Amino acid sequence: MTSAFEAFQLKPSAREKFDALLGELAKAYEAERRPGGDEAVTALTSATGRPFRRRPGRSDAGPLLAAACGLDNALPIARQVLECASLLDWECWEGTGLAEDVSSNLRTTELVGPDGHIYAESARVGLLVSERDTDYPVSSHSGEETYLVIAGIAEWTVGDQDYTPQPPGSLVHHPAWVPHGRRTINEPFLGAWRWSGDLDLSSFSVSG
């Protein structure tokens, strides 16, 4: 994530939609019932009405996001994501050891956090959309993380578990430093993610 930002004044209607999206994510992570989820809830709820910022040279998620949000299995929150899509900075996630042919299939945005549209110190909360037939390799990082599956059925492995399909509505938890991976098969994927604890993104590395 780049650290260069510029202030941006949202129109009232756009701000209302953005804050509503943060509120729905807060409800989802409140149901997680973990201290890290509670930290994400606090960051999301305290972000309402706070200054919004963008990165110069911003990009978007293109038709990939629309395809994911249009899936029959998408949760209602997918519509809110799509309504806010033009407000958000999307970029390829290029973590250490992640192959270019994988990162080019992913778009992510941080909504709240040190590098988010709304600054927060205590947690990172964002969105990630992935192309179909993408094998995100087993990796680990210092932050503990939970994904909310919003659209698309992705397969997950956490620790020594076999890959298991996780449908929309699932909360998939990755404890700090525990290896985990995700792969999409025949449909794109949209999820919300939250990092709590150690928020150092440079700790990300592909296992093996």
Short mmCIF file of C-alpha atoms in Angstrom, two decimals:
data_model
loop_
_atom_site.label_atom_id
_atom_site.label_comp_id
_atom_site.label_asym_id
_atom_site.label_seq_id
_atom_site.Cartn_x
_atom_site.Cartn_y
_atom_site.Cartn_z
CA MET A 1 0.00 0.00 0.00
CA THR A 2 1.22 3.47 -0.80
CA SER A 3 1.20 6.13 1.93
CA ALA A 4 0.50 9.16 -0.31
CA PHE A 5 -2.99 10.55 0.23
CA GLU A 6 -5.03 13.61 -0.59
CA ALA A 7 -8.15 14.84 1.19
CA PHE A 8 -11.38 14.35 -0.72
CA GLN A 9 -14.80 15.73 0.12
CA LEU A 10 -17.56 13.21 -0.62
CA LYS A 11 -21.02 14.36 -1.61
CA PRO A 12 -23.51 13.80 1.23
CA SER A 13 -25.25 10.97 -0.62
CA ALA A 14 -21.94 9.21 -1.29
CA ARG A 15 -20.81 9.68 2.30
CA GLU A 16 -24.06 8.17 3.50
CA LYS A 17 -23.51 5.08 1.34
CA PHE A 18 -19.90 4.72 2.46
CA ASP A 19 -20.79 5.01 6.15
CA ALA A 20 -23.64 2.50 5.66
CA LEU A 21 -21.15 0.01 4.19
CA LEU A 22 -18.86 0.46 7.20
CA GLY A 23 -21.85 -0.11 9.48
CA GLU A 24 -22.78 -3.39 7.81
CA LEU A 25 -19.18 -4.61 8.07
CA ALA A 26 -19.18 -3.68 11.75
CA LYS A 27 -22.27 -5.86 12.29
CA ALA A 28 -20.55 -8.78 10.55
CA TYR A 29 -17.41 -8.54 12.63
CA GLU A 30 -19.38 -8.04 15.83
CA ALA A 31 -20.82 -11.51 15.21
CA GLU A 32 -17.29 -12.91 15.10
CA ARG A 33 -16.97 -12.59 18.89
CA ARG A 34 -13.18 -12.36 19.00
CA PRO A 35 -11.09 -9.54 20.49
CA GLY A 36 -9.62 -8.85 17.04
CA GLY A 37 -13.10 -8.62 15.57
CA ASP A 38 -14.07 -6.21 18.33
CA GLU A 39 -11.08 -4.03 17.41
CA ALA A 40 -12.30 -3.96 13.82
CA VAL A 41 -15.81 -3.02 14.98
CA THR A 42 -14.41 -0.13 17.00
CA ALA A 43 -12.37 1.12 14.03
CA LEU A 44 -15.38 0.87 11.70
CA THR A 45 -17.90 2.54 13.98
CA SER A 46 -15.55 5.38 14.93
CA ALA A 47 -14.82 6.06 11.24
CA THR A 48 -18.31 7.41 10.56
CA GLY A 49 -18.13 11.05 9.51
CA ARG A 50 -14.33 11.26 9.84
CA PRO A 51 -12.19 12.78 7.03
CA PHE A 52 -12.10 10.75 3.82
CA ARG A 53 -8.95 10.54 1.72
CA ARG A 54 -7.85 9.11 -1.62
CA ARG A 55 -4.58 8.28 -3.31
CA PRO A 56 -3.42 10.18 -6.39
CA GLY A 57 -3.40 8.01 -9.50
CA ARG A 58 -6.16 5.83 -8.11
CA SER A 59 -7.55 2.84 -10.02
CA ASP A 60 -10.75 0.81 -9.92
CA ALA A 61 -11.81 -2.83 -9.85
CA GLY A 62 -13.39 -2.72 -13.32
CA PRO A 63 -15.86 -5.37 -14.46
CA LEU A 64 -14.42 -7.96 -12.05
CA LEU A 65 -16.21 -6.42 -9.08
CA ALA A 66 -19.50 -6.17 -10.96
CA ALA A 67 -19.21 -9.84 -11.93
CA ALA A 68 -18.64 -10.91 -8.33
CA CYS A 69 -21.43 -8.72 -6.92
CA GLY A 70 -23.80 -10.05 -9.61
CA LEU A 71 -23.47 -13.68 -8.53
CA ASP A 72 -26.68 -15.34 -7.37
CA ASN A 73 -25.06 -16.25 -4.05
CA ALA A 74 -23.91 -12.72 -3.21
CA LEU A 75 -24.92 -11.33 0.19
CA PRO A 76 -27.02 -8.12 0.27
CA ILE A 77 -23.91 -6.17 1.35
CA ALA A 78 -22.49 -6.82 -2.14
CA ARG A 79 -24.92 -4.24 -3.50
CA GLN A 80 -23.54 -1.68 -1.03
CA VAL A 81 -19.98 -2.50 -2.09
CA LEU A 82 -20.91 -1.95 -5.71
CA GLU A 83 -22.60 1.37 -4.90
CA CYS A 84 -19.37 2.57 -3.25
CA ALA A 85 -16.97 1.09 -5.82
CA SER A 86 -16.29 4.34 -7.66
CA LEU A 87 -15.27 6.03 -4.40
CA LEU A 88 -12.57 3.51 -3.56
CA ASP A 89 -8.90 3.08 -4.43
CA TRP A 90 -8.29 -0.44 -5.74
CA GLU A 91 -4.86 -1.92 -6.36
CA CYS A 92 -3.14 -5.23 -7.00
CA TRP A 93 -1.87 -6.83 -3.80
CA GLU A 94 1.83 -7.51 -4.32
CA GLY A 95 2.89 -9.23 -1.11
CA THR A 96 6.35 -10.74 -0.75
CA GLY A 97 6.66 -13.84 -2.90
CA LEU A 98 3.27 -13.47 -4.57
CA ALA A 99 3.59 -14.29 -8.28
CA GLU A 100 2.58 -11.61 -10.77
CA ASP A 101 0.05 -13.88 -12.46
CA VAL A 102 -1.73 -14.16 -9.09
CA SER A 103 -1.50 -10.52 -7.99
CA SER A 104 -2.78 -9.36 -11.37
CA ASN A 105 -5.99 -11.33 -10.70
CA LEU A 106 -6.65 -9.54 -7.40
CA ARG A 107 -7.86 -6.07 -6.49
CA THR A 108 -7.93 -4.85 -2.91
CA THR A 109 -8.79 -1.64 -1.08
CA GLU A 110 -8.34 -0.64 2.55
CA LEU A 111 -11.41 1.13 3.88
CA VAL A 112 -10.23 1.85 7.43
CA GLY A 113 -6.72 1.59 8.83
CA PRO A 114 -3.23 3.08 8.62
CA ASP A 115 -3.49 3.03 4.81
CA GLY A 116 -7.27 3.31 4.60
CA HIS A 117 -9.69 5.86 3.23
CA ILE A 118 -10.36 6.61 6.89
CA TYR A 119 -7.27 6.62 9.09
CA ALA A 120 -7.23 4.26 12.08
CA GLU A 121 -4.38 2.87 14.18
CA SER A 122 -6.03 -0.13 15.79
CA ALA A 123 -7.10 -2.31 12.84
CA ARG A 124 -7.21 -2.61 9.07
CA VAL A 125 -10.48 -3.40 7.31
CA GLY A 126 -10.79 -3.70 3.56
CA LEU A 127 -12.17 -5.56 0.57
CA LEU A 128 -10.63 -7.98 -1.91
CA VAL A 129 -12.02 -9.24 -5.21
CA SER A 130 -10.47 -12.12 -7.13
CA GLU A 131 -10.82 -13.58 -10.60
CA ARG A 132 -12.04 -17.16 -10.99
CA ASP A 133 -9.42 -19.96 -11.29
CA THR A 134 -6.94 -18.13 -9.06
CA ASP A 135 -4.79 -20.04 -6.57
CA TYR A 136 -3.74 -17.62 -3.83
CA PRO A 137 -0.80 -19.52 -2.33
CA VAL A 138 -0.39 -20.59 1.27
CA SER A 139 1.05 -17.62 3.16
CA SER A 140 1.26 -16.13 6.64
CA HIS A 141 1.65 -12.75 8.35
CA SER A 142 1.94 -11.08 11.74
CA GLY A 143 -1.62 -9.79 11.92
CA GLU A 144 -4.50 -12.06 12.83
CA GLU A 145 -7.12 -11.90 10.13
CA THR A 146 -10.72 -12.80 9.43
CA TYR A 147 -12.39 -12.85 6.03
CA LEU A 148 -16.11 -12.34 5.55
CA VAL A 149 -17.11 -14.13 2.34
CA ILE A 150 -19.48 -11.77 0.50
CA ALA A 151 -19.85 -13.38 -2.93
CA GLY A 152 -18.50 -16.47 -4.63
CA ILE A 153 -17.57 -19.80 -3.09
CA ALA A 154 -13.82 -19.95 -2.51
CA GLU A 155 -11.91 -22.90 -1.08
CA TRP A 156 -9.74 -22.27 1.99
CA THR A 157 -7.00 -24.05 3.88
CA VAL A 158 -5.94 -22.89 7.35
CA GLY A 159 -3.07 -24.59 9.18
CA ASP A 160 -3.02 -28.28 8.27
CA GLN A 161 -6.66 -28.43 7.18
CA ASP A 162 -7.69 -29.64 3.73
CA TYR A 163 -9.12 -27.08 1.30
CA THR A 164 -12.78 -26.57 2.20
CA PRO A 165 -15.45 -24.58 0.31
CA GLN A 166 -16.55 -21.45 2.19
CA PRO A 167 -19.84 -19.99 0.94
CA PRO A 168 -21.02 -16.38 1.33
CA GLY A 169 -21.70 -15.55 4.95
CA SER A 170 -18.71 -17.54 6.21
CA LEU A 171 -16.18 -15.97 8.58
CA VAL A 172 -12.76 -17.54 7.95
CA HIS A 173 -10.22 -16.85 10.70
CA HIS A 174 -6.42 -16.91 10.29
CA PRO A 175 -4.52 -16.62 13.59
CA ALA A 176 -1.25 -14.67 13.46
CA TRP A 177 1.50 -16.54 11.58
CA VAL A 178 -0.73 -19.55 10.82
CA PRO A 179 -0.31 -20.54 7.13
CA HIS A 180 -3.46 -20.22 5.04
CA GLY A 181 -4.43 -20.21 1.39
CA ARG A 182 -7.46 -19.60 -0.83
CA ARG A 183 -8.39 -20.66 -4.31
CA THR A 184 -11.28 -19.81 -6.58
CA ILE A 185 -12.62 -22.36 -9.03
CA ASN A 186 -15.42 -21.47 -11.44
CA GLU A 187 -16.58 -18.07 -10.17
CA PRO A 188 -15.01 -14.84 -8.91
CA PHE A 189 -14.81 -14.03 -5.22
CA LEU A 190 -15.48 -10.95 -3.11
CA GLY A 191 -14.61 -10.75 0.55
CA ALA A 192 -14.06 -8.28 3.37
CA TRP A 193 -10.93 -8.73 5.46
CA ARG A 194 -9.78 -7.37 8.77
CA TRP A 195 -6.32 -7.38 10.32
CA SER A 196 -5.88 -6.88 14.05
CA GLY A 197 -2.88 -7.06 16.38
CA ASP A 198 0.40 -6.47 14.51
CA LEU A 199 -0.60 -4.50 11.41
CA ASP A 200 2.77 -4.65 9.60
CA LEU A 201 1.91 -5.56 5.99
CA SER A 202 5.57 -6.24 5.21
CA SER A 203 5.34 -9.35 7.41
CA PHE A 204 3.35 -11.10 4.65
CA SER A 205 5.26 -13.93 2.99
CA VAL A 206 4.41 -16.94 0.87
CA SER A 207 5.11 -20.23 2.65
CA GLY A 208 7.66 -22.61 1.18
#
